[in-house]
Amino acid sequence: MEEWEGLQVIGAGWGRTGTSSLKQALEILGFGPCYHMSELSQRPQDLPYWEQALKGELQDWGKIFRGYRSTVDWPGCAFYESLLQAYPQAKVILTVRDAQSWYESVCRTIYRRRQRAARSLLAWLLYYFERKLIACEWPLTKFRSKLIWQGTFAGRFEEKSVAIEAFYRHIAHVRRSVPTERLLIYQVKDGWEPLCRFLACDVPQKQSFPHLNTTEQFWKPS
């Protein structure tokens, strides 16, 4: 078995900036497996370590990322600076998009899902009676709220100007804190070329760039 050498790519972009597409693209290019928020539903054993990270108490990122070669989306993007210190050879990809369309996308997808979970009595009953949800999804929902809605947006996501200002502030902070030669500011609509050039790998000749998790796809039954 090939020895794990740590993360090689750290995604600093927030959710709904094309992170699902980037995850698959990185895996196609050989930088997989790639850790994404979706991993947590399948890996509830990681949640206590993320809780430690949120408190600033996690000393060994390998407890979460062992075996992974890249990470994108939340929760990893919230800790990109700590991950850079832990994996000093890694490169950073900051996925971006138009701020207005980003906000609308979040409103129609992950924030709407959060609202539905919070307001639906049926959801709470399901949490109570379904062991899997008790063991995983309810703690995960609380973690997402602490990290994203109460943390990143300080409970003010519904104030559009506040959320968009936070979006721009994050981009500016990444630009300042990551050395230029290690940072790619990237829009997934630009496809393979800038990504492959940054990662020094060949452009796939028979594989179109993945475009995943649109708003319509988000709500399709799995």
Tab-separated table of C-alpha atoms in Angstrom:
chain	number	residue	atom	x	y	z
A	1	MET	CA	0.000	0.000	0.000
A	2	GLU	CA	1.290	3.464	-0.929
A	3	GLU	CA	2.364	5.464	2.105
A	4	TRP	CA	0.164	8.456	2.854
A	5	GLU	CA	2.035	11.725	2.454
A	6	GLY	CA	-0.632	14.125	3.681
A	7	LEU	CA	-2.882	16.600	1.937
A	8	GLN	CA	-1.600	17.894	-1.376
A	9	VAL	CA	-4.507	20.220	-2.183
A	10	ILE	CA	-6.449	22.375	0.280
A	11	GLY	CA	-9.692	23.946	-0.884
A	12	ALA	CA	-10.318	27.341	0.710
A	13	GLY	CA	-13.545	28.074	-1.172
A	14	TRP	CA	-16.897	28.075	0.596
A	15	GLY	CA	-19.760	25.749	-0.241
A	16	ARG	CA	-21.783	26.546	-3.398
A	17	THR	CA	-18.706	27.795	-5.276
A	18	GLY	CA	-18.346	24.602	-7.318
A	19	THR	CA	-16.764	22.465	-4.625
A	20	SER	CA	-18.569	19.253	-5.609
A	21	SER	CA	-17.338	19.658	-9.173
A	22	LEU	CA	-13.820	20.387	-7.953
A	23	LYS	CA	-13.893	17.337	-5.684
A	24	GLN	CA	-14.593	15.036	-8.610
A	25	ALA	CA	-12.103	16.842	-10.841
A	26	LEU	CA	-9.339	16.400	-8.274
A	27	GLU	CA	-10.158	12.720	-7.939
A	28	ILE	CA	-10.013	12.301	-11.722
A	29	LEU	CA	-6.585	13.967	-11.706
A	30	GLY	CA	-5.272	11.615	-9.037
A	31	PHE	CA	-5.620	13.856	-5.985
A	32	GLY	CA	-8.218	11.670	-4.351
A	33	PRO	CA	-9.825	10.715	-2.253
A	34	CYS	CA	-11.022	14.265	-1.626
A	35	TYR	CA	-12.688	15.228	1.657
A	36	HIS	CA	-15.936	17.227	1.365
A	37	MET	CA	-18.786	18.029	3.743
A	38	SER	CA	-20.645	15.082	2.211
A	39	GLU	CA	-17.986	12.795	3.709
A	40	LEU	CA	-19.201	13.527	7.218
A	41	SER	CA	-22.522	11.796	6.656
A	42	GLN	CA	-20.549	8.658	5.848
A	43	ARG	CA	-17.883	9.181	8.519
A	44	PRO	CA	-19.622	10.084	11.819
A	45	GLN	CA	-16.448	9.011	13.626
A	46	ASP	CA	-14.817	12.215	12.365
A	47	LEU	CA	-17.293	14.550	14.045
A	48	PRO	CA	-15.623	14.633	17.491
A	49	TYR	CA	-12.361	15.673	15.823
A	50	TRP	CA	-14.092	18.457	13.935
A	51	GLU	CA	-15.630	19.592	17.210
A	52	GLN	CA	-12.119	19.720	18.651
A	53	ALA	CA	-10.942	21.730	15.633
A	54	LEU	CA	-13.787	24.194	16.145
A	55	LYS	CA	-12.559	24.727	19.710
A	56	GLY	CA	-8.953	25.064	18.554
A	57	GLU	CA	-8.003	21.850	20.338
A	58	LEU	CA	-7.206	19.436	17.481
A	59	GLN	CA	-3.484	18.691	17.462
A	60	ASP	CA	-3.300	16.038	14.740
A	61	TRP	CA	-5.158	16.654	11.473
A	62	GLY	CA	-4.253	13.138	10.407
A	63	LYS	CA	-7.043	11.902	12.675
A	64	ILE	CA	-9.437	13.277	10.055
A	65	PHE	CA	-7.490	13.329	6.822
A	66	ARG	CA	-5.361	10.185	6.954
A	67	GLY	CA	-5.594	8.595	3.509
A	68	TYR	CA	-6.999	11.742	1.856
A	69	ARG	CA	-4.960	13.695	-0.660
A	70	SER	CA	-7.211	16.747	-0.900
A	71	THR	CA	-10.067	18.575	0.800
A	72	VAL	CA	-12.649	21.055	-0.486
A	73	ASP	CA	-15.798	22.734	0.862
A	74	TRP	CA	-16.735	23.096	4.503
A	75	PRO	CA	-15.607	22.086	7.034
A	76	GLY	CA	-12.034	22.012	5.711
A	77	CYS	CA	-12.157	25.461	4.110
A	78	ALA	CA	-12.804	27.051	7.515
A	79	PHE	CA	-9.439	25.728	8.716
A	80	TYR	CA	-7.306	26.252	5.618
A	81	GLU	CA	-4.637	28.247	7.485
A	82	SER	CA	-4.145	25.541	10.105
A	83	LEU	CA	-4.070	22.925	7.351
A	84	LEU	CA	-1.391	24.895	5.510
A	85	GLN	CA	0.776	24.791	8.613
A	86	ALA	CA	0.174	21.066	9.021
A	87	TYR	CA	0.809	20.317	5.314
A	88	PRO	CA	3.351	22.926	4.172
A	89	GLN	CA	3.798	21.360	0.731
A	90	ALA	CA	0.099	21.577	-0.126
A	91	LYS	CA	-1.325	23.944	-2.703
A	92	VAL	CA	-4.470	26.000	-2.089
A	93	ILE	CA	-7.414	26.371	-4.441
A	94	LEU	CA	-9.879	29.157	-3.727
A	95	THR	CA	-13.086	28.531	-5.668
A	96	VAL	CA	-15.023	31.724	-6.362
A	97	ARG	CA	-18.100	32.849	-8.264
A	98	ASP	CA	-20.254	35.946	-8.613
A	99	ALA	CA	-21.248	36.932	-5.084
A	100	GLN	CA	-24.901	37.561	-5.899
A	101	SER	CA	-25.365	34.193	-7.576
A	102	TRP	CA	-23.440	32.509	-4.741
A	103	TYR	CA	-25.808	33.984	-2.158
A	104	GLU	CA	-28.894	32.975	-4.114
A	105	SER	CA	-27.524	29.457	-4.555
A	106	VAL	CA	-26.893	29.067	-0.822
A	107	CYS	CA	-30.378	30.392	-0.054
A	108	ARG	CA	-31.992	27.885	-2.406
A	109	THR	CA	-29.994	24.874	-1.241
A	110	ILE	CA	-28.079	24.372	1.992
A	111	TYR	CA	-29.730	27.246	3.897
A	112	ARG	CA	-33.210	26.177	2.821
A	113	ARG	CA	-32.454	22.630	3.915
A	114	ARG	CA	-31.284	23.960	7.253
A	115	GLN	CA	-34.509	25.945	7.661
A	116	ARG	CA	-36.643	22.940	6.807
A	117	ALA	CA	-34.844	20.811	9.374
A	118	ALA	CA	-35.245	23.483	12.034
A	119	ARG	CA	-38.943	24.128	11.412
A	120	SER	CA	-40.328	20.703	10.650
A	121	LEU	CA	-41.868	18.772	13.516
A	122	LEU	CA	-41.712	15.671	11.350
A	123	ALA	CA	-37.966	16.106	11.018
A	124	TRP	CA	-37.570	16.209	14.777
A	125	LEU	CA	-39.699	13.089	15.142
A	126	LEU	CA	-37.527	11.345	12.589
A	127	TYR	CA	-34.430	12.416	14.470
A	128	TYR	CA	-35.900	10.968	17.622
A	129	PHE	CA	-37.055	7.637	16.281
A	130	GLU	CA	-34.434	6.812	13.644
A	131	ARG	CA	-31.231	5.613	15.286
A	132	LYS	CA	-29.036	6.482	12.338
A	133	LEU	CA	-30.224	10.073	12.450
A	134	ILE	CA	-29.733	10.267	16.179
A	135	ALA	CA	-26.224	8.897	15.844
A	136	CYS	CA	-25.144	10.985	12.881
A	137	GLU	CA	-27.422	13.514	11.205
A	138	TRP	CA	-28.620	15.422	14.260
A	139	PRO	CA	-25.100	15.975	15.666
A	140	LEU	CA	-23.955	16.837	12.142
A	141	THR	CA	-26.749	19.388	11.776
A	142	LYS	CA	-25.695	21.013	15.046
A	143	PHE	CA	-22.071	21.050	13.941
A	144	ARG	CA	-22.920	22.671	10.598
A	145	SER	CA	-24.905	25.323	12.426
A	146	LYS	CA	-22.059	26.132	14.818
A	147	LEU	CA	-19.442	26.165	12.084
A	148	ILE	CA	-21.291	27.917	9.266
A	149	TRP	CA	-24.464	29.717	10.264
A	150	GLN	CA	-23.453	30.781	13.770
A	151	GLY	CA	-19.709	30.831	13.125
A	152	THR	CA	-18.907	32.087	9.650
A	153	PHE	CA	-22.031	34.244	9.401
A	154	ALA	CA	-22.522	35.035	13.098
A	155	GLY	CA	-26.219	34.201	12.861
A	156	ARG	CA	-26.816	36.885	10.218
A	157	PHE	CA	-26.832	34.963	6.941
A	158	GLU	CA	-30.355	36.168	6.105
A	159	GLU	CA	-28.970	39.719	5.933
A	160	LYS	CA	-27.793	39.559	2.349
A	161	SER	CA	-25.333	42.446	2.553
A	162	VAL	CA	-23.708	40.937	5.653
A	163	ALA	CA	-23.329	37.522	4.026
A	164	ILE	CA	-21.889	38.946	0.810
A	165	GLU	CA	-19.498	41.155	2.746
A	166	ALA	CA	-18.292	38.042	4.604
A	167	PHE	CA	-17.855	36.283	1.261
A	168	TYR	CA	-15.640	39.078	-0.073
A	169	ARG	CA	-13.750	39.340	3.210
A	170	HIS	CA	-12.912	35.645	3.110
A	171	ILE	CA	-11.577	35.908	-0.439
A	172	ALA	CA	-9.435	38.903	0.519
A	173	HIS	CA	-8.080	37.097	3.573
A	174	VAL	CA	-7.101	34.032	1.542
A	175	ARG	CA	-5.326	36.251	-0.981
A	176	ARG	CA	-3.342	37.897	1.814
A	177	SER	CA	-2.502	34.786	3.782
A	178	VAL	CA	-1.481	32.301	1.065
A	179	PRO	CA	1.728	32.814	-0.952
A	180	THR	CA	0.900	33.662	-4.551
A	181	GLU	CA	2.818	30.720	-5.981
A	182	ARG	CA	0.775	28.289	-3.882
A	183	LEU	CA	-2.663	29.790	-4.587
A	184	LEU	CA	-5.071	29.293	-7.474
A	185	ILE	CA	-8.150	31.501	-7.544
A	186	TYR	CA	-10.457	29.401	-9.620
A	187	GLN	CA	-13.908	29.311	-11.188
A	188	VAL	CA	-15.052	25.831	-12.128
A	189	LYS	CA	-16.573	27.199	-15.334
A	190	ASP	CA	-12.969	27.631	-16.561
A	191	GLY	CA	-12.555	23.863	-16.728
A	192	TRP	CA	-9.418	21.760	-16.820
A	193	GLU	CA	-6.693	24.045	-18.171
A	194	PRO	CA	-6.015	26.431	-15.265
A	195	LEU	CA	-6.487	23.647	-12.735
A	196	CYS	CA	-4.096	21.263	-14.472
A	197	ARG	CA	-1.537	23.998	-15.076
A	198	PHE	CA	-1.567	24.868	-11.369
A	199	LEU	CA	-1.267	21.233	-10.287
A	200	ALA	CA	1.339	20.428	-12.963
A	201	CYS	CA	-0.615	17.548	-14.451
A	202	ASP	CA	-1.940	16.661	-17.884
A	203	VAL	CA	-5.373	17.724	-19.060
A	204	PRO	CA	-7.638	14.661	-19.391
A	205	GLN	CA	-8.221	14.071	-23.075
A	206	LYS	CA	-11.293	11.873	-22.890
A	207	GLN	CA	-12.960	13.234	-19.752
A	208	SER	CA	-15.121	16.332	-19.751
A	209	PHE	CA	-14.885	18.566	-16.716
A	210	PRO	CA	-17.526	17.573	-14.132
A	211	HIS	CA	-20.314	20.015	-13.344
A	212	LEU	CA	-22.156	18.673	-10.317
A	213	ASN	CA	-24.627	19.644	-7.605
A	214	THR	CA	-26.520	22.418	-9.361
A	215	THR	CA	-29.545	23.758	-7.494
A	216	GLU	CA	-31.785	21.403	-9.475
A	217	GLN	CA	-29.536	18.412	-8.799
A	218	PHE	CA	-29.311	19.343	-5.107
A	219	TRP	CA	-33.024	18.667	-4.608
A	220	LYS	CA	-33.268	15.500	-6.685
A	221	PRO	CA	-33.931	12.415	-4.572
A	222	SER	CA	-30.757	10.388	-4.100
